[in-house]
mmCIF file of C-alpha atoms and ligand atoms in Angstrom:
data_model
loop_
_atom_site.group_PDB
_atom_site.id
_atom_site.type_symbol
_atom_site.label_atom_id
_atom_site.label_comp_id
_atom_site.label_asym_id
_atom_site.label_seq_id
_atom_site.Cartn_x
_atom_site.Cartn_y
_atom_site.Cartn_z
ATOM 1 C CA MET A 1 92.331 89.490 134.666
ATOM 2 C CA THR A 2 90.339 92.083 132.800
ATOM 3 C CA LEU A 3 86.562 92.307 132.947
ATOM 4 C CA ARG A 4 86.445 91.223 129.313
ATOM 5 C CA THR A 5 88.433 88.030 130.048
ATOM 6 C CA ILE A 6 86.186 87.209 132.998
ATOM 7 C CA LEU A 7 83.064 87.733 130.886
ATOM 8 C CA ASN A 8 84.501 85.566 128.095
ATOM 9 C CA ASP A 9 85.320 82.824 130.593
ATOM 10 C CA LEU A 10 81.772 82.985 131.947
ATOM 11 C CA LEU A 11 80.372 82.811 128.426
ATOM 12 C CA ASP A 12 82.554 79.779 127.711
ATOM 13 C CA LEU A 13 81.255 78.144 130.869
ATOM 14 C CA PHE A 14 77.604 78.476 129.895
ATOM 15 C CA PHE A 15 77.956 78.403 126.101
ATOM 16 C CA PRO A 16 81.203 76.552 125.437
ATOM 17 C CA ARG A 17 82.829 77.294 122.092
ATOM 18 C CA LEU A 18 83.496 73.969 120.409
ATOM 19 C CA CYS A 19 86.212 72.824 118.048
ATOM 20 C CA LEU A 20 84.734 72.769 114.525
ATOM 21 C CA LEU A 21 86.193 69.323 113.871
ATOM 22 C CA CYS A 22 86.178 67.271 117.092
ATOM 23 C CA HIS A 23 83.541 69.310 118.999
ATOM 24 C CA THR A 24 85.483 69.397 122.275
ATOM 25 C CA PRO A 25 85.308 72.711 124.193
ATOM 26 C CA LEU A 26 87.994 75.186 123.133
ATOM 27 C CA LEU A 27 90.525 76.706 125.517
ATOM 28 C CA ARG A 28 90.566 80.486 125.907
ATOM 29 C CA GLU A 29 93.419 80.999 123.423
ATOM 30 C CA GLU A 30 92.040 78.573 120.811
ATOM 31 C CA LYS A 31 89.945 79.883 117.918
ATOM 32 C CA HIS A 32 87.652 77.700 115.794
ATOM 33 C CA LEU A 33 89.891 74.609 116.186
ATOM 34 C CA CYS A 34 91.561 72.914 119.120
ATOM 35 C CA LEU A 35 95.344 72.707 119.013
ATOM 36 C CA SER A 36 95.281 68.966 118.408
ATOM 37 C CA CYS A 37 92.991 69.215 115.338
ATOM 38 C CA PHE A 38 94.976 72.176 114.006
ATOM 39 C CA CYS A 39 98.263 70.268 114.288
ATOM 40 C CA ASP A 40 96.735 67.234 112.570
ATOM 41 C CA LEU A 41 95.689 69.168 109.432
ATOM 42 C CA PRO A 42 97.617 67.802 106.438
ATOM 43 C CA ARG A 43 100.344 70.316 105.474
ATOM 44 C CA THR A 44 101.617 70.146 101.894
ATOM 45 C CA GLY A 45 105.133 71.417 102.595
ATOM 46 C CA TYR A 46 105.237 72.210 98.850
ATOM 47 C CA HIS A 47 107.032 75.532 99.331
ATOM 48 C CA LEU A 48 109.999 73.669 100.857
ATOM 49 C CA ARG A 49 110.391 71.235 97.946
ATOM 50 C CA THR A 50 112.759 71.902 95.058
ATOM 51 C CA ASP A 51 110.351 70.026 92.771
ATOM 52 C CA ASN A 52 107.389 72.027 94.163
ATOM 53 C CA PRO A 53 104.370 70.440 92.398
ATOM 54 C CA ALA A 54 102.249 73.593 92.813
ATOM 55 C CA ARG A 55 104.877 75.680 91.067
ATOM 56 C CA LYS A 56 104.713 73.413 88.023
ATOM 57 C CA LEU A 57 101.098 74.480 87.460
ATOM 58 C CA PHE A 58 102.305 77.995 86.655
ATOM 59 C CA ALA A 59 105.411 77.187 84.619
ATOM 60 C CA GLY A 60 105.759 79.698 81.837
ATOM 61 C CA ILE A 61 104.483 82.686 83.821
ATOM 62 C CA PRO A 62 107.195 85.326 83.610
ATOM 63 C CA ALA A 63 108.567 86.788 86.840
ATOM 64 C CA LEU A 64 107.135 83.923 88.929
ATOM 65 C CA ARG A 65 108.773 83.792 92.350
ATOM 66 C CA GLU A 66 107.343 81.759 95.242
ATOM 67 C CA VAL A 67 104.438 79.320 95.142
ATOM 68 C CA GLY A 68 102.969 77.825 98.288
ATOM 69 C CA ALA A 69 99.876 75.976 99.445
ATOM 70 C CA PHE A 70 99.174 75.296 103.102
ATOM 71 C CA LEU A 71 96.885 72.243 103.327
ATOM 72 C CA PHE A 72 95.840 69.303 101.200
ATOM 73 C CA PHE A 73 92.210 69.459 100.117
ATOM 74 C CA GLU A 74 90.665 66.003 100.069
ATOM 75 C CA ARG A 75 87.096 65.161 99.140
ATOM 76 C CA GLU A 76 85.050 64.435 102.287
ATOM 77 C CA GLY A 77 88.130 65.269 104.387
ATOM 78 C CA LYS A 78 88.547 67.655 107.325
ATOM 79 C CA VAL A 79 90.058 70.400 105.184
ATOM 80 C CA GLN A 80 87.069 70.282 102.843
ATOM 81 C CA GLN A 81 84.830 70.628 105.899
ATOM 82 C CA LEU A 82 86.714 73.780 106.926
ATOM 83 C CA VAL A 83 86.605 75.229 103.405
ATOM 84 C CA HIS A 84 82.841 74.657 103.249
ATOM 85 C CA THR A 85 82.451 76.334 106.645
ATOM 86 C CA PHE A 86 84.060 79.573 105.446
ATOM 87 C CA LYS A 87 82.776 79.392 101.893
ATOM 88 C CA TYR A 88 79.144 78.389 102.274
ATOM 89 C CA TYR A 89 78.293 78.903 105.950
ATOM 90 C CA GLY A 90 79.406 82.487 106.444
ATOM 91 C CA ASN A 91 82.368 81.898 108.762
ATOM 92 C CA LYS A 92 84.765 84.430 107.263
ATOM 93 C CA GLN A 93 86.647 84.696 110.577
ATOM 94 C CA LEU A 94 87.728 81.082 110.060
ATOM 95 C CA ALA A 95 89.214 82.034 106.665
ATOM 96 C CA TYR A 96 91.049 84.912 108.396
ATOM 97 C CA GLU A 97 92.383 82.674 111.163
ATOM 98 C CA LEU A 98 93.583 79.950 108.775
ATOM 99 C CA GLY A 99 95.304 82.597 106.627
ATOM 100 C CA ARG A 100 96.985 83.970 109.744
ATOM 101 C CA MET A 101 98.137 80.536 110.927
ATOM 102 C CA ALA A 102 99.428 79.649 107.441
ATOM 103 C CA ALA A 103 101.459 82.863 107.331
ATOM 104 C CA LEU A 104 102.918 82.163 110.779
ATOM 105 C CA GLU A 105 104.291 78.877 109.435
ATOM 106 C CA ILE A 106 105.213 79.684 105.830
ATOM 107 C CA TYR A 107 106.425 83.254 106.331
ATOM 108 C CA GLY A 108 107.220 83.378 110.042
ATOM 109 C CA ARG A 109 108.904 80.003 110.419
ATOM 110 C CA ASP A 110 110.066 79.096 106.885
ATOM 111 C CA GLY A 111 110.883 82.599 105.624
ATOM 112 C CA PHE A 112 108.854 82.608 102.398
ATOM 113 C CA TYR A 113 107.076 85.658 100.898
ATOM 114 C CA GLN A 114 109.546 88.045 102.603
ATOM 115 C CA THR A 115 109.665 90.508 99.703
ATOM 116 C CA THR A 116 105.883 90.730 99.127
ATOM 117 C CA ASP A 117 104.613 94.295 98.613
ATOM 118 C CA LEU A 118 100.906 93.676 98.137
ATOM 119 C CA LEU A 119 98.464 90.792 98.624
ATOM 120 C CA ILE A 120 95.847 90.316 95.904
ATOM 121 C CA PRO A 121 92.938 87.960 96.612
ATOM 122 C CA VAL A 122 91.503 86.089 93.630
ATOM 123 C CA PRO A 123 88.386 88.171 93.001
ATOM 124 C CA LEU A 124 84.838 86.872 92.891
ATOM 125 C CA HIS A 125 82.388 88.279 90.403
ATOM 126 C CA ARG A 126 80.490 91.205 91.968
ATOM 127 C CA LYS A 127 77.192 89.317 91.871
ATOM 128 C CA LYS A 128 78.633 86.261 93.588
ATOM 129 C CA GLU A 129 80.354 88.372 96.255
ATOM 130 C CA ARG A 130 77.136 90.256 96.949
ATOM 131 C CA LYS A 131 75.259 86.980 97.341
ATOM 132 C CA ARG A 132 77.874 85.465 99.693
ATOM 133 C CA GLY A 133 78.437 88.752 101.492
ATOM 134 C CA TYR A 134 82.232 88.533 101.267
ATOM 135 C CA ASN A 135 85.097 87.059 99.283
ATOM 136 C CA GLN A 136 86.654 84.195 101.263
ATOM 137 C CA SER A 137 90.046 84.649 99.552
ATOM 138 C CA GLU A 138 90.078 88.260 100.712
ATOM 139 C CA TRP A 139 89.637 87.100 104.317
ATOM 140 C CA ILE A 140 92.438 84.561 103.932
ATOM 141 C CA ALA A 141 94.588 87.385 102.531
ATOM 142 C CA LYS A 142 93.653 89.664 105.449
ATOM 143 C CA GLY A 143 94.727 86.969 107.919
ATOM 144 C CA MET A 144 98.053 86.575 106.113
ATOM 145 C CA ALA A 145 98.494 90.334 105.861
ATOM 146 C CA SER A 146 98.193 90.641 109.654
ATOM 147 C CA VAL A 147 101.407 88.585 109.900
ATOM 148 C CA LEU A 148 103.247 89.835 106.779
ATOM 149 C CA ASN A 149 102.356 93.393 107.713
ATOM 150 C CA LYS A 150 101.556 94.296 104.097
ATOM 151 C CA PRO A 151 98.376 95.717 102.553
ATOM 152 C CA VAL A 152 95.630 93.762 100.769
ATOM 153 C CA CYS A 153 94.486 95.261 97.472
ATOM 154 C CA ARG A 154 90.982 94.211 96.450
ATOM 155 C CA THR A 155 90.370 96.669 93.652
ATOM 156 C CA ALA A 156 93.243 96.204 91.187
ATOM 157 C CA LEU A 157 92.052 92.914 89.728
ATOM 158 C CA GLU A 158 88.422 92.340 88.745
ATOM 159 C CA ARG A 159 86.424 89.327 87.684
ATOM 160 C CA VAL A 160 84.495 90.448 84.663
ATOM 161 C CA THR A 161 82.397 87.391 83.852
ATOM 162 C CA ASN A 162 80.364 85.219 86.156
ATOM 163 C CA THR A 163 81.266 81.615 85.333
ATOM 164 C CA PRO A 164 79.064 78.760 86.463
ATOM 165 C CA THR A 165 80.691 76.234 88.793
ATOM 166 C CA GLN A 166 83.717 74.500 87.301
ATOM 167 C CA THR A 167 83.372 71.324 89.323
ATOM 168 C CA HIS A 168 82.185 69.039 86.546
ATOM 169 C CA LYS A 169 84.321 70.400 83.741
ATOM 170 C CA THR A 170 87.460 68.879 82.275
ATOM 171 C CA ILE A 171 90.817 70.595 82.715
ATOM 172 C CA TYR A 172 90.735 71.795 79.100
ATOM 173 C CA GLU A 173 87.191 73.163 79.479
ATOM 174 C CA ARG A 174 88.184 74.962 82.676
ATOM 175 C CA GLN A 175 91.181 76.527 80.980
ATOM 176 C CA LEU A 176 89.089 77.757 78.056
ATOM 177 C CA ASN A 177 86.463 79.011 80.436
ATOM 178 C CA MET A 178 88.937 81.099 82.425
ATOM 179 C CA GLU A 179 90.394 83.029 79.516
ATOM 180 C CA ASN A 180 89.391 86.685 79.677
ATOM 181 C CA GLN A 181 87.709 86.213 83.046
ATOM 182 C CA PHE A 182 89.801 88.863 84.763
ATOM 183 C CA SER A 183 90.722 92.429 83.997
ATOM 184 C CA LEU A 184 93.053 94.962 85.550
ATOM 185 C CA ALA A 185 91.217 97.914 87.029
ATOM 186 C CA GLU A 186 94.199 99.812 88.417
ATOM 187 C CA PRO A 187 97.447 98.579 86.812
ATOM 188 C CA LYS A 188 99.314 101.738 87.927
ATOM 189 C CA LEU A 189 98.902 100.641 91.561
ATOM 190 C CA LEU A 190 100.785 97.437 90.827
ATOM 191 C CA GLU A 191 103.719 98.628 88.729
ATOM 192 C CA GLY A 192 107.140 97.430 89.910
ATOM 193 C CA LYS A 193 105.671 95.545 92.893
ATOM 194 C CA HIS A 194 105.992 92.004 94.168
ATOM 195 C CA LEU A 195 102.403 90.730 94.204
ATOM 196 C CA LEU A 196 101.171 87.779 96.206
ATOM 197 C CA LEU A 197 98.046 86.250 94.656
ATOM 198 C CA VAL A 198 95.891 84.554 97.330
ATOM 199 C CA ASP A 199 93.349 81.792 96.649
ATOM 200 C CA ASP A 200 91.288 79.424 98.799
ATOM 201 C CA VAL A 201 91.421 76.174 96.803
ATOM 202 C CA ILE A 202 93.618 75.188 93.869
ATOM 203 C CA THR A 203 92.290 72.281 91.848
ATOM 204 C CA THR A 204 93.827 72.509 88.379
ATOM 205 C CA GLY A 205 95.288 75.979 88.866
ATOM 206 C CA ALA A 206 93.254 77.399 85.941
ATOM 207 C CA THR A 207 91.814 80.306 87.955
ATOM 208 C CA CYS A 208 95.160 81.411 89.401
ATOM 209 C CA LEU A 209 96.789 80.974 86.008
ATOM 210 C CA ALA A 210 94.249 83.314 84.421
ATOM 211 C CA CYS A 211 94.887 85.910 87.166
ATOM 212 C CA LEU A 212 98.683 85.595 86.847
ATOM 213 C CA ASP A 213 98.395 85.954 83.108
ATOM 214 C CA ARG A 214 96.683 89.321 83.572
ATOM 215 C CA LEU A 215 98.980 90.500 86.364
ATOM 216 C CA ALA A 216 102.071 89.568 84.345
ATOM 217 C CA SER A 217 101.212 92.306 81.833
ATOM 218 C CA VAL A 218 101.926 95.024 84.435
ATOM 219 C CA PRO A 219 105.411 96.503 83.937
ATOM 220 C CA GLY A 220 108.055 95.427 86.458
ATOM 221 C CA VAL A 221 105.919 93.084 88.582
ATOM 222 C CA ARG A 222 107.126 89.951 90.327
ATOM 223 C CA LEU A 223 104.477 87.352 91.080
ATOM 224 C CA SER A 224 103.985 84.829 93.865
ATOM 225 C CA VAL A 225 101.066 82.561 94.713
ATOM 226 C CA PHE A 226 99.569 81.288 97.937
ATOM 227 C CA SER A 227 96.598 78.980 98.218
ATOM 228 C CA LEU A 228 95.209 77.983 101.589
ATOM 229 C CA THR A 229 94.391 74.529 100.201
ATOM 230 C CA ILE A 230 95.246 72.488 97.139
ATOM 231 C CA VAL A 231 94.142 69.202 95.642
ATOM 232 C CA ARG A 232 97.193 66.913 95.790
ATOM 233 C CA GLN A 233 99.331 67.395 92.680
ATOM 234 C CA TYR A 234 101.451 64.567 91.278
HETATM 235 ZN ZN1 LIG B 1 89.484 69.522 117.738
#
């Protein structure tokens, strides 16, 4: 036992770290969630389906390869609670850990995203990122990258306009709203590469679609998508 482990155990004894969902004390190797709550999170399994409903959102994008989403996002559900924790309450380490765990399953166990060269988080507008202090999709991407062993590129794609929240808009309004939202800052960096676009929540897919549309203009790219969560698609 190292001194650090002993100190951590002592800390846990006096200030137990609790599972974010069921509030039971965490074991030493557990982070943010207990094993039972983590196992109970609703996986989509979309990447394993031949009729992958997430893939259908991006039909028509040239050079589209793999599309995956880890968990179902349900209003008032546990996954929404986790998303709010890393999006609005500053817990970027949770975004990292969920990205890492997703990659262990989708890449490590199921063999997807093997040929990825570069991970590209969906960018936030500069003002929004400054206000939040970080981009949650970047932290999800960093967690995935620690398993895929590939770099995260946060500078190649930029969000050029600051859209108000999309929550109360129709699908058509969202689509219109997203056009020309993103620009390529360093297309040379991306040429000929297999890019994995990483998002936190897919609702209609309009944001990812706008990003893919921009990325598809880079010569020789192949494109894949990963979202940590997705609203159930039918
Ligand atoms: Zn728990």
